[in-house]
């Protein structure tokens, strides 16, 4: 069956997928796979499949923001994907996790507009516990703070999903989210968790910190530093190893 927006066929799709915003990052991740091949590049959605340690994995880009990303998640699940892990970047709310750190998202604050049209306001956006645990273990193994080349840390906690990247005249209550215990802000995780919950799939997310969302910690934004690049590499490796661990557990 052809997925009309992603332009992929369900018979080509494995059960396990990594999703990311940037089509170029999807291509980068695909280079870590054996027998990798590109299935489609439609709009912002670029799809690859290949093998990682014997496990068939898809890598798909979803663009920026929850509405477009949700289209990707919906069609992947309809095509037969049952486990999705998002890798991406986020702005930190705390000096404890500066640029170069990695955070595993256990749940997402739903400040986006998309999920409000899918579920009631009080419904939580929560990661699958099995996927989350696999990500935590893989992130700590492949992103150790004892590594002299790794400037950041591995955090675990709640993230915030926003629609706005640049500020307008309305103030985003970053300070309140920080005071409530959220660790970072990004733009798609809530959509991933809600769509996966609604459609019976399991999902998790890991993000590389590329700057501060908290204005009290404001610094010049530069997502292209060596520290951020190292964190992105580690989150990708963690996601791949987590999917392999989940696949082997599923097959046991």
Coordinates of C-alpha atoms in Angstrom, one line a residue:
X1 CA 0.0 0.0 0.0
X2 CA 1.3 3.4 -1.0
X3 CA 1.5 6.2 1.7
X4 CA 0.4 9.2 -0.4
X5 CA 2.4 11.9 1.4
X6 CA 5.6 10.1 2.3
X7 CA 5.4 8.3 -1.1
X8 CA 6.6 5.0 0.5
X9 CA 5.1 1.5 0.2
X10 CA 4.1 -0.4 3.3
X11 CA 5.7 -3.6 2.1
X12 CA 9.1 -1.8 2.2
X13 CA 8.8 -0.6 5.8
X14 CA 10.3 -2.4 8.8
X15 CA 8.8 -2.3 12.3
X16 CA 11.5 0.0 13.7
X17 CA 12.2 3.6 12.7
X18 CA 14.3 6.7 13.7
X19 CA 12.7 10.0 12.8
X20 CA 14.4 13.4 12.7
X21 CA 13.6 16.9 11.4
X22 CA 16.3 17.5 8.9
X23 CA 16.4 15.5 5.6
X24 CA 20.2 15.9 5.6
X25 CA 20.4 14.3 9.0
X26 CA 18.3 11.4 7.8
X27 CA 20.8 10.9 5.1
X28 CA 23.7 11.1 7.6
X29 CA 22.1 8.5 9.8
X30 CA 21.5 6.2 6.8
X31 CA 25.2 6.1 6.2
X32 CA 25.5 4.1 9.5
X33 CA 23.3 1.4 8.0
X34 CA 24.3 -1.6 5.9
X35 CA 22.6 -2.1 2.6
X36 CA 21.0 1.4 3.0
X37 CA 18.8 2.6 0.2
X38 CA 16.6 5.6 -0.2
X39 CA 12.9 4.9 -0.8
X40 CA 11.5 8.4 -1.3
X41 CA 12.1 12.1 -0.9
X42 CA 8.7 13.8 -0.9
X43 CA 8.4 17.4 0.4
X44 CA 10.4 17.4 3.7
X45 CA 10.0 13.6 4.1
X46 CA 13.0 11.7 3.2
X47 CA 13.0 7.9 3.8
X48 CA 15.8 5.4 4.0
X49 CA 15.9 1.7 5.0
X50 CA 18.8 -0.5 5.9
X51 CA 20.3 -2.9 8.5
X52 CA 22.0 -2.0 11.8
X53 CA 23.5 -5.0 13.6
X54 CA 21.1 -7.2 11.7
X55 CA 18.0 -5.3 12.5
X56 CA 16.0 -3.7 9.7
X57 CA 15.6 0.0 10.5
X58 CA 13.9 3.0 8.7
X59 CA 15.2 6.5 8.9
X60 CA 12.7 9.2 8.0
X61 CA 12.8 13.0 8.2
X62 CA 9.7 14.9 9.3
X63 CA 10.5 18.6 9.0
X64 CA 10.0 21.3 11.6
X65 CA 6.9 21.6 13.8
X66 CA 4.2 19.3 15.0
X67 CA 1.6 19.4 12.2
X68 CA 3.9 18.2 9.4
X69 CA 5.7 15.8 11.7
X70 CA 2.4 14.2 12.8
X71 CA 1.6 13.5 9.1
X72 CA 4.9 11.6 9.0
X73 CA 4.2 9.7 12.2
X74 CA 0.7 8.8 11.1
X75 CA 1.8 7.4 7.7
X76 CA 4.7 5.5 9.2
X77 CA 2.5 3.7 11.6
X78 CA -0.1 3.0 8.9
X79 CA 2.8 1.5 6.9
X80 CA 3.6 -0.9 9.7
X81 CA 6.1 0.9 11.9
X82 CA 5.5 -0.1 15.5
X83 CA 8.5 1.6 17.3
X84 CA 9.6 5.1 16.6
X85 CA 12.5 7.1 18.2
X86 CA 12.9 10.8 17.5
X87 CA 16.4 12.3 17.5
X88 CA 16.7 16.0 17.3
X89 CA 17.9 19.2 19.0
X90 CA 16.5 21.2 21.8
X91 CA 17.1 24.4 23.9
X92 CA 18.0 23.8 27.5
X93 CA 16.2 25.3 30.5
X94 CA 19.1 24.8 32.9
X95 CA 22.8 25.4 33.2
X96 CA 23.1 21.8 34.3
X97 CA 22.6 20.8 30.7
X98 CA 24.5 23.1 28.4
X99 CA 25.1 22.8 24.7
X100 CA 26.6 19.4 24.0
X101 CA 24.4 17.6 26.5
X102 CA 21.9 14.8 25.6
X103 CA 18.4 14.5 27.2
X104 CA 16.0 11.5 27.0
X105 CA 12.5 12.8 27.0
X106 CA 10.1 10.9 29.3
X107 CA 7.1 13.1 28.5
X108 CA 6.3 16.3 26.7
X109 CA 4.4 19.4 27.8
X110 CA 1.8 20.0 25.1
X111 CA 1.9 23.7 24.2
X112 CA 1.5 23.0 20.5
X113 CA -1.7 23.4 18.6
X114 CA -1.7 20.1 16.8
X115 CA -2.3 17.8 19.7
X116 CA -5.1 19.9 21.0
X117 CA -7.0 18.9 17.9
X118 CA -6.4 15.2 18.6
X119 CA -6.9 14.7 22.3
X120 CA -8.4 16.7 25.3
X121 CA -6.3 19.3 26.9
X122 CA -5.6 17.2 30.0
X123 CA -4.4 14.2 28.1
X124 CA -0.7 13.5 28.7
X125 CA 2.0 13.1 26.0
X126 CA 4.1 10.3 27.5
X127 CA 6.9 8.2 26.1
X128 CA 6.7 4.4 26.1
X129 CA 8.5 3.1 29.2
X130 CA 10.3 0.3 27.4
X131 CA 11.6 2.6 24.6
X132 CA 12.6 5.2 27.2
X133 CA 14.6 2.7 29.3
X134 CA 16.4 1.4 26.2
X135 CA 17.3 4.9 25.3
X136 CA 18.6 5.7 28.8
X137 CA 20.8 2.7 28.8
X138 CA 22.1 3.3 25.3
X139 CA 22.7 7.0 25.9
X140 CA 24.7 6.3 29.0
X141 CA 26.7 3.6 27.4
X142 CA 27.4 5.6 24.2
X143 CA 27.5 9.1 25.7
X144 CA 29.4 8.7 28.9
X145 CA 30.3 11.9 30.8
X146 CA 33.6 10.1 31.5
X147 CA 34.5 10.4 27.8
X148 CA 37.0 13.3 27.7
X149 CA 35.7 14.3 24.2
X150 CA 32.1 14.7 25.5
X151 CA 31.4 18.1 26.9
X152 CA 27.9 17.5 28.1
X153 CA 25.8 15.2 30.2
X154 CA 23.0 12.7 29.8
X155 CA 19.8 13.9 31.3
X156 CA 16.4 12.2 31.7
X157 CA 13.1 14.2 32.2
X158 CA 10.2 16.2 30.8
X159 CA 10.6 18.3 27.7
X160 CA 8.3 21.1 26.3
X161 CA 6.9 21.0 22.8
X162 CA 6.4 24.5 21.3
X163 CA 5.1 25.8 17.9
X164 CA 7.1 29.1 18.0
X165 CA 10.8 29.1 17.3
X166 CA 11.3 32.9 17.2
X167 CA 9.7 35.2 19.8
X168 CA 6.7 37.4 19.0
X169 CA 4.8 39.9 21.2
X170 CA 3.4 37.1 23.4
X171 CA 5.7 35.8 26.0
X172 CA 6.4 32.1 26.1
X173 CA 6.4 31.1 29.8
X174 CA 9.8 29.4 29.7
X175 CA 10.5 30.3 33.4
X176 CA 7.3 28.5 34.5
X177 CA 8.2 25.4 32.7
X178 CA 11.7 25.5 34.2
X179 CA 10.3 26.0 37.7
X180 CA 8.0 23.1 37.2
X181 CA 11.0 20.8 36.3
X182 CA 11.0 20.7 32.5
X183 CA 14.6 20.3 31.1
X184 CA 14.4 21.5 27.5
X185 CA 12.1 22.8 24.7
X186 CA 11.7 21.6 21.1
X187 CA 8.9 21.4 18.5
X188 CA 7.7 17.8 17.8
X189 CA 7.9 15.3 20.6
X190 CA 4.4 15.9 22.0
X191 CA 3.0 15.1 18.5
X192 CA 5.1 11.9 18.3
X193 CA 3.9 10.7 21.7
X194 CA 0.2 11.5 21.1
X195 CA 0.0 10.0 17.7
X196 CA 1.8 6.9 18.8
X197 CA -0.5 6.5 21.8
X198 CA -3.6 7.0 19.6
X199 CA -2.5 4.5 17.0
X200 CA -1.1 1.8 19.2
X201 CA 2.6 2.3 18.5
X202 CA 5.4 2.9 21.0
X203 CA 7.7 5.9 20.9
X204 CA 10.6 7.6 22.6
X205 CA 12.8 10.6 22.0
X206 CA 16.3 11.8 22.6
X207 CA 17.6 15.3 22.0
X208 CA 21.0 17.0 21.7
X209 CA 21.1 20.4 23.5
X210 CA 22.2 23.1 21.1
X211 CA 21.7 26.2 23.3
X212 CA 19.5 27.7 26.0
X213 CA 15.8 28.3 25.8
X214 CA 15.8 30.1 29.1
X215 CA 16.4 33.9 28.6
X216 CA 18.2 34.1 31.9
X217 CA 20.9 31.9 30.4
X218 CA 20.8 33.6 27.0
X219 CA 23.9 33.2 24.9
X220 CA 24.6 33.5 21.2
X221 CA 22.8 30.6 19.4
X222 CA 25.1 28.4 17.4
X223 CA 23.9 24.9 16.7
X224 CA 27.1 24.1 14.6
X225 CA 29.7 23.8 17.4
X226 CA 31.9 20.8 17.9
X227 CA 30.1 20.1 21.2
X228 CA 26.7 20.0 19.6
X229 CA 28.0 17.9 16.7
X230 CA 29.3 15.4 19.2
X231 CA 26.0 15.3 21.1
X232 CA 24.1 14.7 17.8
X233 CA 26.4 11.8 17.0
X234 CA 25.8 10.3 20.4
X235 CA 22.1 10.6 20.3
X236 CA 22.0 8.9 16.9
X237 CA 24.2 6.1 18.1
X238 CA 22.0 5.8 21.2
X239 CA 18.8 5.6 19.1
X240 CA 20.3 2.9 16.9
X241 CA 21.5 0.8 19.8
X242 CA 18.2 1.2 21.6
X243 CA 16.2 0.0 18.5
X244 CA 18.5 -3.1 18.3
X245 CA 18.0 -3.9 22.0
X246 CA 14.2 -3.5 21.6
X247 CA 14.2 -5.7 18.5
X248 CA 16.1 -8.4 20.1
X249 CA 13.9 -8.3 23.2
X250 CA 10.8 -8.5 20.9
X251 CA 12.2 -11.5 19.1
X252 CA 13.2 -13.4 22.3

